[in-house]
PDB file of C-alpha atoms in Angstrom:
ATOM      1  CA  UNK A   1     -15.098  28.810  38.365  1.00 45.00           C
ATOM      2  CA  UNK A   2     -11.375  27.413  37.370  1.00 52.00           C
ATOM      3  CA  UNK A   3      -9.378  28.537  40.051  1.00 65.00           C
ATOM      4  CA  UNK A   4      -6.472  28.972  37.726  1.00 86.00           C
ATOM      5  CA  UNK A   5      -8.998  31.751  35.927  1.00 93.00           C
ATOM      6  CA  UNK A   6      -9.299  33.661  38.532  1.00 94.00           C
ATOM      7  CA  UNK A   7      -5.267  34.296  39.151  1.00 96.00           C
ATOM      8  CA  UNK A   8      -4.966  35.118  35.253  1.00 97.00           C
ATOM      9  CA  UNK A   9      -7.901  37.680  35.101  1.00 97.00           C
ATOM     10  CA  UNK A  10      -6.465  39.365  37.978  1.00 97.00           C
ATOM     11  CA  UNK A  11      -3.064  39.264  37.262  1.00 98.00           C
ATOM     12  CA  UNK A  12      -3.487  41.005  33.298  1.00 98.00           C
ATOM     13  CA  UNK A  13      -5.804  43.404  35.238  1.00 97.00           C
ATOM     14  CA  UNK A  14      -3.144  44.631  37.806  1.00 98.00           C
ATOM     15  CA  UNK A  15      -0.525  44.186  34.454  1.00 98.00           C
ATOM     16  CA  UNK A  16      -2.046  46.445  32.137  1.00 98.00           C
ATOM     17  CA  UNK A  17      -2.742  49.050  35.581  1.00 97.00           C
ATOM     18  CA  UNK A  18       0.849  48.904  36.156  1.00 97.00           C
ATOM     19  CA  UNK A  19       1.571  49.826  32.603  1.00 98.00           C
ATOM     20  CA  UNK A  20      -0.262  52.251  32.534  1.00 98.00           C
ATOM     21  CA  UNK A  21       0.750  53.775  35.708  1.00 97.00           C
ATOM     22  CA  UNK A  22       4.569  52.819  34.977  1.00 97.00           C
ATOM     23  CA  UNK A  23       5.457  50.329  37.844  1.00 97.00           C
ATOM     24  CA  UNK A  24       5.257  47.329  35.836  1.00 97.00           C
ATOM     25  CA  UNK A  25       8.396  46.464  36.719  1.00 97.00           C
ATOM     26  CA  UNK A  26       8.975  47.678  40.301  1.00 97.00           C
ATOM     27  CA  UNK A  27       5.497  44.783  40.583  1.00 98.00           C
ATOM     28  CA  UNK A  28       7.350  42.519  38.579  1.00 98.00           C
ATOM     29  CA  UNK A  29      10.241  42.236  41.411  1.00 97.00           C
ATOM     30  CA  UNK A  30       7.669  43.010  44.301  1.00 98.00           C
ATOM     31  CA  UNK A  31       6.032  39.503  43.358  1.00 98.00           C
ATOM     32  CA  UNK A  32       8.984  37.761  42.811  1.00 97.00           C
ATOM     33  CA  UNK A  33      10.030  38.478  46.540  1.00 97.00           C
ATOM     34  CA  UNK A  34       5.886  37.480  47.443  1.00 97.00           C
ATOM     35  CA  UNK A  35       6.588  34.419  45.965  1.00 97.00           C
ATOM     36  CA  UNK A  36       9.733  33.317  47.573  1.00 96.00           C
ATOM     37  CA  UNK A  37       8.372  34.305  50.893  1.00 96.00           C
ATOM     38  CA  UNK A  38       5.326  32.333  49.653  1.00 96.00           C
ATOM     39  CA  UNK A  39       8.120  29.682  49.647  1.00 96.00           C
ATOM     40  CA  UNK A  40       9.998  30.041  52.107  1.00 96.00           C
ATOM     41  CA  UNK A  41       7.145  30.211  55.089  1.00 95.00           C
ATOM     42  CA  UNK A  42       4.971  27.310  54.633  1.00 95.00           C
ATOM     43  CA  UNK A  43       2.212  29.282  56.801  1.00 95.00           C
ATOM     44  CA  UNK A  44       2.069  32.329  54.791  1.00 96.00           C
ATOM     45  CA  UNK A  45      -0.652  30.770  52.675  1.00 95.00           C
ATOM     46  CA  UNK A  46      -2.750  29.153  55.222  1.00 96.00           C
ATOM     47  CA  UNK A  47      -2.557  32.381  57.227  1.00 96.00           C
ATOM     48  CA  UNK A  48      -4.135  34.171  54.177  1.00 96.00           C
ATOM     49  CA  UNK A  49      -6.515  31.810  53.676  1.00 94.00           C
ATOM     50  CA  UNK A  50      -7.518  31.509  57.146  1.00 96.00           C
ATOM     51  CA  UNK A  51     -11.210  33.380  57.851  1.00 95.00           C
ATOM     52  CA  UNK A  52     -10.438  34.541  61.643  1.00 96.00           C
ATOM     53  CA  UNK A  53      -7.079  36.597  60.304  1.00 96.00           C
ATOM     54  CA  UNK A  54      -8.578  40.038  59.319  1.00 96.00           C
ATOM     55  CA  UNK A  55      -8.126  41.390  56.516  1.00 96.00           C
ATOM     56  CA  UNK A  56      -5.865  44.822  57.982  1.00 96.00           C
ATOM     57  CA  UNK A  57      -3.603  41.724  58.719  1.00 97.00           C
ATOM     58  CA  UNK A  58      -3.269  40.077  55.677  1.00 96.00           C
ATOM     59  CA  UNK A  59      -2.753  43.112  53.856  1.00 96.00           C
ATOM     60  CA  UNK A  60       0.019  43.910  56.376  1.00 96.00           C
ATOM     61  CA  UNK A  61       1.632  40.957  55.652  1.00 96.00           C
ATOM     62  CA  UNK A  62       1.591  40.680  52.321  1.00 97.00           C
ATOM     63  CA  UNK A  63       3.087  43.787  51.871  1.00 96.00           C
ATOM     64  CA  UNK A  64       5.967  42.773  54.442  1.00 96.00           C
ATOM     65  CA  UNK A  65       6.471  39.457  51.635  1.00 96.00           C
ATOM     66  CA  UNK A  66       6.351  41.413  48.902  1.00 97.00           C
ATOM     67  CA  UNK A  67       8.727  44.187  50.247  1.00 96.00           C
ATOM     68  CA  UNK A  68       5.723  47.101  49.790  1.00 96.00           C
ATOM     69  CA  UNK A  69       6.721  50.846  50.922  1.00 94.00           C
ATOM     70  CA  UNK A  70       4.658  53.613  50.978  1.00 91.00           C
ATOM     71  CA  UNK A  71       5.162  54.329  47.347  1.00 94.00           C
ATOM     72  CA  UNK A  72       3.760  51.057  46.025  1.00 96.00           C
ATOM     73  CA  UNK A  73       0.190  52.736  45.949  1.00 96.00           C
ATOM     74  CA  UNK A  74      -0.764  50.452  42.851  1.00 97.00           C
ATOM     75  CA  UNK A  75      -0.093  47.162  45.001  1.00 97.00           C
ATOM     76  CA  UNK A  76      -1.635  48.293  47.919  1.00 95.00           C
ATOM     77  CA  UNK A  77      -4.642  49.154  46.230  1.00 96.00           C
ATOM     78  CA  UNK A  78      -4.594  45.741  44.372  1.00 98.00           C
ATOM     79  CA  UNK A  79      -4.263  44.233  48.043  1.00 97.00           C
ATOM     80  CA  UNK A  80      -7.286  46.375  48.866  1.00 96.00           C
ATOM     81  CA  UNK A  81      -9.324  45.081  45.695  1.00 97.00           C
ATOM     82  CA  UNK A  82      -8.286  41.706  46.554  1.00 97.00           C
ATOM     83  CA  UNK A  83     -10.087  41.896  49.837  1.00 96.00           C
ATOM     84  CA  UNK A  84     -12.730  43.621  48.595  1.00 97.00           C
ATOM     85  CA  UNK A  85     -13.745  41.012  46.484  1.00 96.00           C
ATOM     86  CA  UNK A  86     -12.645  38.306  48.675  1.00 95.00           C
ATOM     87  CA  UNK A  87      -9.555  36.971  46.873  1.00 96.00           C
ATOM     88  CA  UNK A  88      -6.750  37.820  48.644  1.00 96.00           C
ATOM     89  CA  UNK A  89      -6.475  33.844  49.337  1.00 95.00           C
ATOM     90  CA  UNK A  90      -5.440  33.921  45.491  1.00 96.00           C
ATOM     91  CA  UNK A  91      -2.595  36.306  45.734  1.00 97.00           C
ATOM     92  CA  UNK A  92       0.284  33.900  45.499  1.00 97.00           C
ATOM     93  CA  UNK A  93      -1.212  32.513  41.924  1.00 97.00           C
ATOM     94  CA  UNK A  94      -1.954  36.161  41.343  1.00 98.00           C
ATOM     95  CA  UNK A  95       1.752  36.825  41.396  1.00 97.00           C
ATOM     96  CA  UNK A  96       2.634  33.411  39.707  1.00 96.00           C
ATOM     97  CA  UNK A  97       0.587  34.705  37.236  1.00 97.00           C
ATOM     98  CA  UNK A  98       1.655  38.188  36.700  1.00 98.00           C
ATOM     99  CA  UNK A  99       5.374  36.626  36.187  1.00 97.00           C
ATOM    100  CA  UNK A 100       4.090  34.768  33.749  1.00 96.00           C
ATOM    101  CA  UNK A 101       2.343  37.766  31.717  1.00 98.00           C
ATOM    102  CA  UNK A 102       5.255  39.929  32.408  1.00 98.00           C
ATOM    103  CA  UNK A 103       8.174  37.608  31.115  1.00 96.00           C
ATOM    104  CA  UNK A 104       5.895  37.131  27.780  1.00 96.00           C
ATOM    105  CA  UNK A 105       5.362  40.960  27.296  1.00 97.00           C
ATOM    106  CA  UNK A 106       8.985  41.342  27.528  1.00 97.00           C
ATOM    107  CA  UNK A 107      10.075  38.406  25.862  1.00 96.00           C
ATOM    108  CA  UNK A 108      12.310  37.348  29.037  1.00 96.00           C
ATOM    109  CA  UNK A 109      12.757  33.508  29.270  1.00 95.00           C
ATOM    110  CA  UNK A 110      13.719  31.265  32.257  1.00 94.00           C
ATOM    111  CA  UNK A 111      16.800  29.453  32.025  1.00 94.00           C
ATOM    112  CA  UNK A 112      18.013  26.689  34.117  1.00 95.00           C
ATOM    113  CA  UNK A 113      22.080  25.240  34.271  1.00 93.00           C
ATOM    114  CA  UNK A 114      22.157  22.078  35.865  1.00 94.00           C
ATOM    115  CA  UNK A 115      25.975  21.187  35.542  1.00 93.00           C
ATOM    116  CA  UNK A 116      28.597  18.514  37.537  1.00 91.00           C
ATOM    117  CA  UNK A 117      30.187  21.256  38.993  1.00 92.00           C
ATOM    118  CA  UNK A 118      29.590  24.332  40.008  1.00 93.00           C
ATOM    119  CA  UNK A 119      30.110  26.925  36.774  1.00 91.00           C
ATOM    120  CA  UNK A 120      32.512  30.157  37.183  1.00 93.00           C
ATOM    121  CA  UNK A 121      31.665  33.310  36.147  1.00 93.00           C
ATOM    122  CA  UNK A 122      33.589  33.440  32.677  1.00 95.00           C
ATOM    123  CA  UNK A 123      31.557  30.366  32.021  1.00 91.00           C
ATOM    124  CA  UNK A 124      28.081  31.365  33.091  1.00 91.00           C
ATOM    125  CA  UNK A 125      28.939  34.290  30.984  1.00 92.00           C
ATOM    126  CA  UNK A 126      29.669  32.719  27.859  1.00 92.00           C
ATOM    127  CA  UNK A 127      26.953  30.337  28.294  1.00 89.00           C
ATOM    128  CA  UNK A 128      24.666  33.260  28.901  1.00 91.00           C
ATOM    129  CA  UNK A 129      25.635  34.620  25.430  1.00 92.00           C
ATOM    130  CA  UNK A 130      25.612  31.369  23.727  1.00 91.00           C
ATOM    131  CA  UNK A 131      21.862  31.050  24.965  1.00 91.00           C
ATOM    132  CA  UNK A 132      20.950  34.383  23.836  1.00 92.00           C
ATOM    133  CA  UNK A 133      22.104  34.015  20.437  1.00 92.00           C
ATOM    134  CA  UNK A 134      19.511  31.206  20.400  1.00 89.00           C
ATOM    135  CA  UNK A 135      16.406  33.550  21.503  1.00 91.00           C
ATOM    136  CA  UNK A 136      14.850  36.147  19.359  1.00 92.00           C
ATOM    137  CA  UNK A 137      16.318  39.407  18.946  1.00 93.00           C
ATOM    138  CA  UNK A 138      15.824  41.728  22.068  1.00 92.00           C
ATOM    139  CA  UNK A 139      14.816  39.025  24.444  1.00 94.00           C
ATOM    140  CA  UNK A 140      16.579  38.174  27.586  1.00 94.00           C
ATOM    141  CA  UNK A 141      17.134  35.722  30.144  1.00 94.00           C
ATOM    142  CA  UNK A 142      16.669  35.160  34.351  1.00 93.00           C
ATOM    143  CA  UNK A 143      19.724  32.107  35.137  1.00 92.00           C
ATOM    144  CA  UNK A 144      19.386  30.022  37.675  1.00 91.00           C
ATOM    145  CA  UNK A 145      22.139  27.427  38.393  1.00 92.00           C
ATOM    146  CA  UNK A 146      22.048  23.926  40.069  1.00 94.00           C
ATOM    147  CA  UNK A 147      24.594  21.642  40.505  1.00 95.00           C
ATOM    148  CA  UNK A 148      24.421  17.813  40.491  1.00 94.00           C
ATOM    149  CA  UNK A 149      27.179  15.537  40.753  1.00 93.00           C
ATOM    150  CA  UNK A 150      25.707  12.680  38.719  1.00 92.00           C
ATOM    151  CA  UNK A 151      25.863  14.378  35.356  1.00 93.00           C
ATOM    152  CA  UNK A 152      29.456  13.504  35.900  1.00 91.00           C
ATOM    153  CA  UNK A 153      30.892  16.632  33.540  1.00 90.00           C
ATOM    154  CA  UNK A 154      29.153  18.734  31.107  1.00 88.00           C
ATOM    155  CA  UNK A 155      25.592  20.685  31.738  1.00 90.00           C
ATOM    156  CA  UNK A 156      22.071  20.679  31.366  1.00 94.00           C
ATOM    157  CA  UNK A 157      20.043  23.517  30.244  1.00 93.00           C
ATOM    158  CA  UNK A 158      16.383  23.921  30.205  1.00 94.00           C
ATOM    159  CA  UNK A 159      15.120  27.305  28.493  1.00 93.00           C
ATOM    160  CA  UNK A 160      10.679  27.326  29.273  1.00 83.00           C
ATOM    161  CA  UNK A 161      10.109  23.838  27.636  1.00 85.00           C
ATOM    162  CA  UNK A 162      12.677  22.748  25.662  1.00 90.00           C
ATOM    163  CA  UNK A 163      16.367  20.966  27.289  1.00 93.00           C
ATOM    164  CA  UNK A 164      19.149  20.885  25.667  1.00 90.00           C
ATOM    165  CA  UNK A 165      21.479  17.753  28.027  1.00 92.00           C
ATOM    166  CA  UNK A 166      24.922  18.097  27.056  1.00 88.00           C
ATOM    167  CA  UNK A 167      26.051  15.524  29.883  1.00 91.00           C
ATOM    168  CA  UNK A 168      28.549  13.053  29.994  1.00 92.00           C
ATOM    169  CA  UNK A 169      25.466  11.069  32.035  1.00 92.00           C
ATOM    170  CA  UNK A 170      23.499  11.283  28.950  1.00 91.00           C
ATOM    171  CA  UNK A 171      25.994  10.763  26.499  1.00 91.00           C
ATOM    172  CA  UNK A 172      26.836   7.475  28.281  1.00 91.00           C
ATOM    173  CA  UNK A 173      23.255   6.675  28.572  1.00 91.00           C
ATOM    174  CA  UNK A 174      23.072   6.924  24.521  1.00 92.00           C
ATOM    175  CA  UNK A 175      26.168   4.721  24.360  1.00 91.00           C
ATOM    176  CA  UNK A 176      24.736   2.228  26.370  1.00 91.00           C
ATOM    177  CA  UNK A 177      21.150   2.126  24.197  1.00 92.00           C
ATOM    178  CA  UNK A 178      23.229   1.721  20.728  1.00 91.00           C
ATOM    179  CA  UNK A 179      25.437  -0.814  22.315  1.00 91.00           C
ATOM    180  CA  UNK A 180      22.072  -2.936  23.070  1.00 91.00           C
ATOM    181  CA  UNK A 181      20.078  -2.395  19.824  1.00 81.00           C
TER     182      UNK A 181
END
């Protein structure tokens, strides 16, 4: 079975639960934290994955990633189901996934700034209303910010799929490709 299947199913199952239950979004920021512990200890996932680790163990500490407290009964059931069915192994996609289904159902896009310098707050503010003039009505955004100092002046954005480069880097680039043709 396509292992990117199995993350989706499970992920619009433990959606819709949390809908119904009301935590949808208390889940929504419990797997955001999952994932950037997923990220930031590289043996998280082979510990999970690993067969001699028992399952009281894994449950333990994915519920320490995730930031879990004893009112998080709908995750820690989910954890439960996960072992039950022996896919707790899948629980970082599962929460990739469940991003993913959440941002659509409330029409939240990822935006990222990559600009020369870094941006002050008057101008990450502007730039956040700019953007959201762009987006249908009602939607919002999650910013993240990067710098790089090769774009010279101006910014990048990136909103999902689509990039907008208003760079000095690129606008030089063009420069150079009329000059030659």
């Amino acid at each position: 079975m396509n292992e990117g299947l199995i993350p989706r199913r499970y992920a619009k199952a433990l959606y819709k639960v949390a809908v119904e239950r009301g935590c949808d979004k208390r889940l929504y920021a419990m797997m955001a934290t999952l994932i950037t512990g997923f990220a930031r200890n590289d043996k998280l996932q082979p510990t999970i994955a690993n067969p001699f680790v028992s399952d009281t163990e894994k449950v333990g500490l994915l519920s320490i990633a995730a930031g879990a407290t004893s009112d998080d009964v709908t995750f820690c059931d989910f954890l439960k189901l996960l072992v039950e069915n022996r896919r707790i192994s899948f629980m970082r996609e599962i929460a990739l996934a469940y991003q993913h289904i959440y941002r659509k159902a409330n029409s939240i896009y990822i935006v990222n700034v990559t600009s020369a310098a870094p941006l002050e707050k008057t101008e990450t503010d502007r730039l956040n209303k700019l953007i959201l003039k762009h987006l249908p009505e009602g939607s919002s955004i999650e910013l993240a910010t990067d710098t790089d100092p090769s774009l010279i002046g101006g910014f990048v954005v990136s909103i999902d799929n689509e990039r907008l480069d208003a760079s000095i880097k690129n606008e030089l680039k063009q420069l150079r490709l009329k000059l030659i043709s």
